[in-house]
Coordinates of C-alpha atoms and ligand atoms in Angstrom, one line a residue:
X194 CA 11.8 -16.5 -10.5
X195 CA 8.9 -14.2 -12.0
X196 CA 7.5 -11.6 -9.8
X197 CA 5.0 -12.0 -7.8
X198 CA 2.9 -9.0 -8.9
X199 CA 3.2 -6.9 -11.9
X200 CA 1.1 -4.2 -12.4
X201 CA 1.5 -2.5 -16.2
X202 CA 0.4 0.8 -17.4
X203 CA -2.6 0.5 -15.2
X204 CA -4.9 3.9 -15.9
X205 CA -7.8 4.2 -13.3
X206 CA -9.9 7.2 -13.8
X207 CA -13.4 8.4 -11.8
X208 CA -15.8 9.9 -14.4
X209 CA -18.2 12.2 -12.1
X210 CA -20.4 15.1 -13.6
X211 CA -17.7 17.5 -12.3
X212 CA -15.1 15.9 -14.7
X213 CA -12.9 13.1 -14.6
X214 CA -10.7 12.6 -11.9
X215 CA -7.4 10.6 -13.0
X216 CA -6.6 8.9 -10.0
X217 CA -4.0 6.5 -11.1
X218 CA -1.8 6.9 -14.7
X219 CA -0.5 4.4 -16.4
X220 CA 1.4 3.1 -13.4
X221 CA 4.2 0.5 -13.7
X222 CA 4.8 -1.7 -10.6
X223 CA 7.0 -4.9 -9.6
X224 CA 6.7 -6.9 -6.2
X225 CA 8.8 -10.1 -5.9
X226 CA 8.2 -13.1 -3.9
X227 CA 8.5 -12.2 0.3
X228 CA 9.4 -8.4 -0.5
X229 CA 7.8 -5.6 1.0
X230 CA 7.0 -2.6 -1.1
X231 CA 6.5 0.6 0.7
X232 CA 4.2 2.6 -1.3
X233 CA 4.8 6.3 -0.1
X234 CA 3.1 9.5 -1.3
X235 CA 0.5 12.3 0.0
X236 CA -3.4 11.9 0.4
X237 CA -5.1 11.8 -3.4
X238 CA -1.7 10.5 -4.7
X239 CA -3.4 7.5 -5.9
X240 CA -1.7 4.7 -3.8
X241 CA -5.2 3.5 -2.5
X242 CA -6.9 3.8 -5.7
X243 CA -4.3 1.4 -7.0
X244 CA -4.6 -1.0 -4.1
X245 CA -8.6 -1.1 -4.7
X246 CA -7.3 -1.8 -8.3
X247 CA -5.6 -4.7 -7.2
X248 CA -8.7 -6.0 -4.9
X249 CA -10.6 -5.4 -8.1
X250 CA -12.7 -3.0 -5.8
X251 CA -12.7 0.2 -7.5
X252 CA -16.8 1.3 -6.9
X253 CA -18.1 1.5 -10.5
X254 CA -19.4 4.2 -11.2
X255 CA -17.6 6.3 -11.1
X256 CA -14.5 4.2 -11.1
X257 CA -13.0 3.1 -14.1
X258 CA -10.2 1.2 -15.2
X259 CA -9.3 2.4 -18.4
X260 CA -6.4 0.5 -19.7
X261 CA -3.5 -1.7 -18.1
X262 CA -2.7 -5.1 -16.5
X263 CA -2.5 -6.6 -12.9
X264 CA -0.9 -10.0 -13.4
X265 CA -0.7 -11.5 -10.0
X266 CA 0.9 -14.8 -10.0
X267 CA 1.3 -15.3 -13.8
X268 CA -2.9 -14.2 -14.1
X269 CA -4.2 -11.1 -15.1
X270 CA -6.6 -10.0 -12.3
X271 CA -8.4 -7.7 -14.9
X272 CA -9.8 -10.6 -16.7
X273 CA -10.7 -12.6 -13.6
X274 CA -14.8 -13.2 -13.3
X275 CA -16.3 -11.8 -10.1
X276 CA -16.8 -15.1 -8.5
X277 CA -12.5 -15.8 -9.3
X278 CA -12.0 -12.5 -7.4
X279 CA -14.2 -13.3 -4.3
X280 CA -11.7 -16.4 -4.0
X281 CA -8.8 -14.6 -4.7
X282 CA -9.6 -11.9 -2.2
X283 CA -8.8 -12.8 1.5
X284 CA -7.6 -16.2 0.2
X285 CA -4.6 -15.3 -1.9
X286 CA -4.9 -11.2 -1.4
X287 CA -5.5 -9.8 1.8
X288 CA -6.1 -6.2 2.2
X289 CA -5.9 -4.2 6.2
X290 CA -7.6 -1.2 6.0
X291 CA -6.5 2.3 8.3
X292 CA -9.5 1.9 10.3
X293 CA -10.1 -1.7 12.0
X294 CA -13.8 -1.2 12.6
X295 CA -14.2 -0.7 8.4
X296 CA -13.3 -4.3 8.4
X297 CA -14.9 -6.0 12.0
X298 CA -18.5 -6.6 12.0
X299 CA -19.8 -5.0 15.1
X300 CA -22.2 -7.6 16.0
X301 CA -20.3 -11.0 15.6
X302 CA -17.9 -12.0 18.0
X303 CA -14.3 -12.1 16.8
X304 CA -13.4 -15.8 16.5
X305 CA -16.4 -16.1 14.3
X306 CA -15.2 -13.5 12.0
X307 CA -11.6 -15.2 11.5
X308 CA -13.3 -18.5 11.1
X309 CA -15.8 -17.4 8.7
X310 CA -12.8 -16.1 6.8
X311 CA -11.4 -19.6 7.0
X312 CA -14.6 -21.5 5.8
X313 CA -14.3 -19.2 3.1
X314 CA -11.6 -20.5 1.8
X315 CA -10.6 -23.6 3.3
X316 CA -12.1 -26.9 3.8
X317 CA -12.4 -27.6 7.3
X318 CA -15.8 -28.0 9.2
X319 CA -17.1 -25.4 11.6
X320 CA -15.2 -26.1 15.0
X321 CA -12.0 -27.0 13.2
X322 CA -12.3 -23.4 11.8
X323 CA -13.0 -22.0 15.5
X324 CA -9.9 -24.0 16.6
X325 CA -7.9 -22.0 14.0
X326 CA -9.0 -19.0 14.8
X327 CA -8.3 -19.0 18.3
X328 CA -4.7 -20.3 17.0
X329 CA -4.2 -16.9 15.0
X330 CA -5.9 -15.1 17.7
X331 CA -2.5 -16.1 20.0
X332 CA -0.2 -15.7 17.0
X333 CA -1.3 -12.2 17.2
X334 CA -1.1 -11.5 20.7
X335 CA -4.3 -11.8 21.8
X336 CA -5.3 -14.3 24.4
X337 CA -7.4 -17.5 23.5
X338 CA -10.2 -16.8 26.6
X339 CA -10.9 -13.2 24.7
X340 CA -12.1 -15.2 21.5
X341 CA -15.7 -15.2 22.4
X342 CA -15.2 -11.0 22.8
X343 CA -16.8 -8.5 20.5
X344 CA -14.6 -6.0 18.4
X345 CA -15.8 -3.1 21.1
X346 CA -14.4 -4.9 24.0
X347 CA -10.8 -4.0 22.5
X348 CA -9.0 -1.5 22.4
X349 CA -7.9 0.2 18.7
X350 CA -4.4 -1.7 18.8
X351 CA -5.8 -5.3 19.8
X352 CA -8.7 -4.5 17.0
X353 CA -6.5 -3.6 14.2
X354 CA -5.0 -7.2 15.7
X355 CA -7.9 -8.9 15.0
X356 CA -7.9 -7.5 11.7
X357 CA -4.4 -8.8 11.2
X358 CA -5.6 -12.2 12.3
X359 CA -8.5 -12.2 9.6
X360 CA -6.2 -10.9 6.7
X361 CA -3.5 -14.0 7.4
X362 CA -5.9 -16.6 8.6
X363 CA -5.8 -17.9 4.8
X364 CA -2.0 -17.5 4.4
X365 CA -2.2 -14.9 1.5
X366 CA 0.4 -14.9 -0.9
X367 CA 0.4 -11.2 -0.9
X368 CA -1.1 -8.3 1.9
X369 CA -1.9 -4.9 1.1
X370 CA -2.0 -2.6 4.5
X371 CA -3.3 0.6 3.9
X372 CA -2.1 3.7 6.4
X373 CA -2.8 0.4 8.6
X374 CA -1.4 2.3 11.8
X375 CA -2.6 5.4 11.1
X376 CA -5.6 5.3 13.6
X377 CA -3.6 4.1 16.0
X378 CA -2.1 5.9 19.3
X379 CA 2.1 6.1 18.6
X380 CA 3.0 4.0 21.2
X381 CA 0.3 1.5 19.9
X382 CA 1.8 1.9 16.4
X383 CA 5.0 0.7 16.7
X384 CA 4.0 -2.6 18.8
X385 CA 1.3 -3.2 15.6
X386 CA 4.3 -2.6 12.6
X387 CA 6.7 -4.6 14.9
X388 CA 4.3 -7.6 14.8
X389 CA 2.9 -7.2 10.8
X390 CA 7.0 -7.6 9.9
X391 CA 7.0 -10.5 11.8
X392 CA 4.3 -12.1 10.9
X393 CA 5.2 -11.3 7.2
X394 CA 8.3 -13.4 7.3
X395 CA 6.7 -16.5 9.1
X396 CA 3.9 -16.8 6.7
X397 CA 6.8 -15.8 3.7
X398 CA 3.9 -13.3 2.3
X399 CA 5.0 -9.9 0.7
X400 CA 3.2 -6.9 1.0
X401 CA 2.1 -3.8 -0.1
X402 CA 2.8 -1.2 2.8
X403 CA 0.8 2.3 1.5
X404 CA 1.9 4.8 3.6
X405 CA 2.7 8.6 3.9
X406 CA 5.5 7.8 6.5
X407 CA 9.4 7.4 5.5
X408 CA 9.9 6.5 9.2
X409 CA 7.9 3.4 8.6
X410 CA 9.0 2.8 5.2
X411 CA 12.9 3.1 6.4
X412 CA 11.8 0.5 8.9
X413 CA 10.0 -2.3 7.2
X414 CA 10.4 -2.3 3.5
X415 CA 12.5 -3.6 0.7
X416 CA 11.7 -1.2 -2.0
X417 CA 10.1 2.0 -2.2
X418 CA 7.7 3.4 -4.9
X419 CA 7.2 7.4 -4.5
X420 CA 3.9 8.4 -6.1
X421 CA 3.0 11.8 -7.0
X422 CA -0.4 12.7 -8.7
X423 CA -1.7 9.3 -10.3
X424 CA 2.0 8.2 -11.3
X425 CA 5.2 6.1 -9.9
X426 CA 7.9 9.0 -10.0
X427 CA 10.6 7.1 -8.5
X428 CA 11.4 3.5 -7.3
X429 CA 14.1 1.4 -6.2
X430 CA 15.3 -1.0 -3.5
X431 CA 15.2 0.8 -0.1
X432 CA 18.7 1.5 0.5
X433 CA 19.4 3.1 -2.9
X434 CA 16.3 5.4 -2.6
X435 CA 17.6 6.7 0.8
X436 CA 20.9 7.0 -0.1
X437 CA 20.2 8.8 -3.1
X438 CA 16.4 10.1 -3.0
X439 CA 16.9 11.5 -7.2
X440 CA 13.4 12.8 -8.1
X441 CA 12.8 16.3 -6.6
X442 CA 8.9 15.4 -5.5
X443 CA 10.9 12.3 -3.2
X444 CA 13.9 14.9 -2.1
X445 CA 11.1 17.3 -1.2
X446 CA 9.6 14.9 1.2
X447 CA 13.1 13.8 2.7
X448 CA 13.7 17.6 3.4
X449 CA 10.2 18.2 5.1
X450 CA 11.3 15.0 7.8
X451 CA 11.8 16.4 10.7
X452 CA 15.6 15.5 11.6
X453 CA 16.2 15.9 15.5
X454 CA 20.1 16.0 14.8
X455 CA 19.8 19.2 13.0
X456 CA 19.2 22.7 14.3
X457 CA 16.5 23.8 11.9
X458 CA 13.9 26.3 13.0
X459 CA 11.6 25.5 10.3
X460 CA 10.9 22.5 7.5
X461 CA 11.8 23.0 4.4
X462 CA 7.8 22.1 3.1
X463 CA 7.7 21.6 -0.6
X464 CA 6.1 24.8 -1.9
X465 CA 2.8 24.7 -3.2
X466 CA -0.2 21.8 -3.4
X467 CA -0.4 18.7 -5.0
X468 CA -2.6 19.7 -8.4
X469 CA -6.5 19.3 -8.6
X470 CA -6.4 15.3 -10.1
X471 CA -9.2 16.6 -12.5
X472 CA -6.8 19.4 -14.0
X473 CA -3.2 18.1 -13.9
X474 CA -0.8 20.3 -15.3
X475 CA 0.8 19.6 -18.5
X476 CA 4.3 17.7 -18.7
X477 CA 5.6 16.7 -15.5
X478 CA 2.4 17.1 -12.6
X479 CA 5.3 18.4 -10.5
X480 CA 6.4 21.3 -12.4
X481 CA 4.6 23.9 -10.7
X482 CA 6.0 23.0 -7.7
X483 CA 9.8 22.1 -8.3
X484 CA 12.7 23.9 -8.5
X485 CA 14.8 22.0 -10.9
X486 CA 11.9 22.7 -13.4
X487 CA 13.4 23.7 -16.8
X488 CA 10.5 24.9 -19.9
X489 CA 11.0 21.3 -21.3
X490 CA 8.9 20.0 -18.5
X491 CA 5.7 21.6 -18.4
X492 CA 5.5 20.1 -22.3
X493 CA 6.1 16.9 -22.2
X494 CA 5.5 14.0 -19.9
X495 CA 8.7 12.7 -18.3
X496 CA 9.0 8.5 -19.0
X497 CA 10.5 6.8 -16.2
X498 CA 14.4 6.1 -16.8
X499 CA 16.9 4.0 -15.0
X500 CA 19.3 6.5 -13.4
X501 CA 21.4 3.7 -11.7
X502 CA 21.2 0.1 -11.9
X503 CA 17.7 -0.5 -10.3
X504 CA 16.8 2.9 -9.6
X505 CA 14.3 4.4 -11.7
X506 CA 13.1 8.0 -11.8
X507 CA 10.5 9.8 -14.0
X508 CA 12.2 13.3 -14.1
X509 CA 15.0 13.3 -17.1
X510 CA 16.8 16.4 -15.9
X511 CA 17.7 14.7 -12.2
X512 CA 17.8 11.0 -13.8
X513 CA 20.3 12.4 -16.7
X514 CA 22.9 14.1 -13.8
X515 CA 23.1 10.7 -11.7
X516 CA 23.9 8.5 -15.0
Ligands
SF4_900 FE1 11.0 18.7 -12.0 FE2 11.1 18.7 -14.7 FE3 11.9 16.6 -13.3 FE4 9.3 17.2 -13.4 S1 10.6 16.6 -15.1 S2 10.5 16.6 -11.6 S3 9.4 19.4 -13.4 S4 12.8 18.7 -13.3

């Protein structure tokens, strides 16, 4: 079966008077049917840049997509008119954002919101719509009587709820959650993950999960892309990736987890920042930073290469001693 989504050497700069900020570089992606990606890297990575991609929501200006494709479902979403995106979006796409209250509308109560959702994009009259939406209201935890609530008579946890509610109501074939736990107390967090996994596999969706957490990632997801500075540096199904983290950017980040079973008086942090997305170094973006750095890579840009079967790594020294 073809993938679901396939995102090809999708470039997405900002042009600003300052200079042009390369957020995303010819990024290579695959999601299959029902998988979950987690999509793991620091802040200014690029990973929601390339979900906004996706949406078709870059703001323009400054946002640009320069090259690249987005075929979702055999389509290319780059050539879809403005009115085929606002169908696709929330029908077919869902995004959750980190914050619920960038997605509820303060002033409407929540059963309206899901069921305006729902007229949206299917065709059932106005109570059948309300009926629904107290339905996913319950699928999400929350009980039927609080329908008639406002978003500020919940707490963060049942809000981002809500949210969840609205982003499945149309049974997308794919959800993108953003940091969606992010804002969320710990305790509050787990509960929220716990019931998006679940959810997932009853309505068969896959998903996008960006996030700056391995925890979460080791948790939830199928495969993992590692992004570093506009690019995909490393992906592979979950298992091999944490068995064998190969790029040095995705080994950095597995040393600076906290492990409670070790004795460790400090984290090994990977030295240095990530670089200034308007001024990336030449070669590899990591090379200032890594320690397997040889004078090859601040010439040339490493291409991504299969290291093992499935795993593939943009870094030719690492990739080159797992073959
Ligand atoms: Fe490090 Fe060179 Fe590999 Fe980049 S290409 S990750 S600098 S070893």
């Amino acid at each position: 079966m073809n993938d679901l989504l396939e995102i090809k050497d999708l470039t997405i700069h900002y042009v600003t008077d300052g200079g042009t900020v390369r957020a995303v570089e010819n990024l290579n992606l695959r999601l299959g049917h029902g998988e979950t990606l987690g999509f793991v890297g620091e802040t200014g990575a690029g990973k929601t840049t390339t979900a906004l991609g996706i949406m078709r929501l870059i703001p323009s200006p400054p946002g640009v997509v320069k090259s690249g494709r987005i075929i979702f479902d055999g389509e290319d979403l780059l050539t879809k008119s403005e009115a085929e995106m606002r169908a696709i979006r929330g029908g077919k796409i869902a995004m959750i954002f980190q914050d619920p209250m960038t997605s509820l509308n303060p002033v409407m109560t929540v059963d309206k919101q899901i069921a305006e959702m729902i007229r949206l994009h299917r065709d059932v009259d106005k109570a059948e719509s309300l009926k629904l939406a107290g339905d996913m209201l319950e699928l999400v935890g929350i009980k039927r009587e609080r329908m008639h609530d406002y978003p500020h008579q919940f707490s963060g946890g049942m809000k981002q709820r809500v949210v969840i509610a609205i982003a499945l109501a149309c049974d997308p074939g794919l959800l993108i959650a953003d940091e969606p736990t992010t804002a969320l107390d710990v305790t509050i967090q787990a509960q929220v993950l716990e019931l998006m996994k679940k959810l997932k596999q009853q309505f068969g969706a896959s998903m996008i999960l960006i996030t700056h957490d391995l925890g979460i990632v080791a948790d939830i997801c199928d495969k993992v892309a590692i992004m570093y500075a506009g690019r995909v540096v490393e992906y592979a199904d979950k298992r091999a990736l944490y068995a064998n983290p190969t790029h040095p950017y995705t080994i950095g980040l597995f040393n600076s987890v906290p492990d409670l079973d070790e004795d460790r008086e400090s984290l090994n942090v990977i030295p240095g920042l990530m670089p200034d997305p308007m001024d990336l170094p030449a070669g590899c973006a990591f090379h200032p930073r890594c320690a397997y750095a040889t004078s090859v890579c601040s010439e040339s840009k490493p291409e991504m290469m299969e290291a093992a079967p499935g795993h593939f790594v943009a870094c030719p020294i690492r990739g080159r001693e797992r073959k």
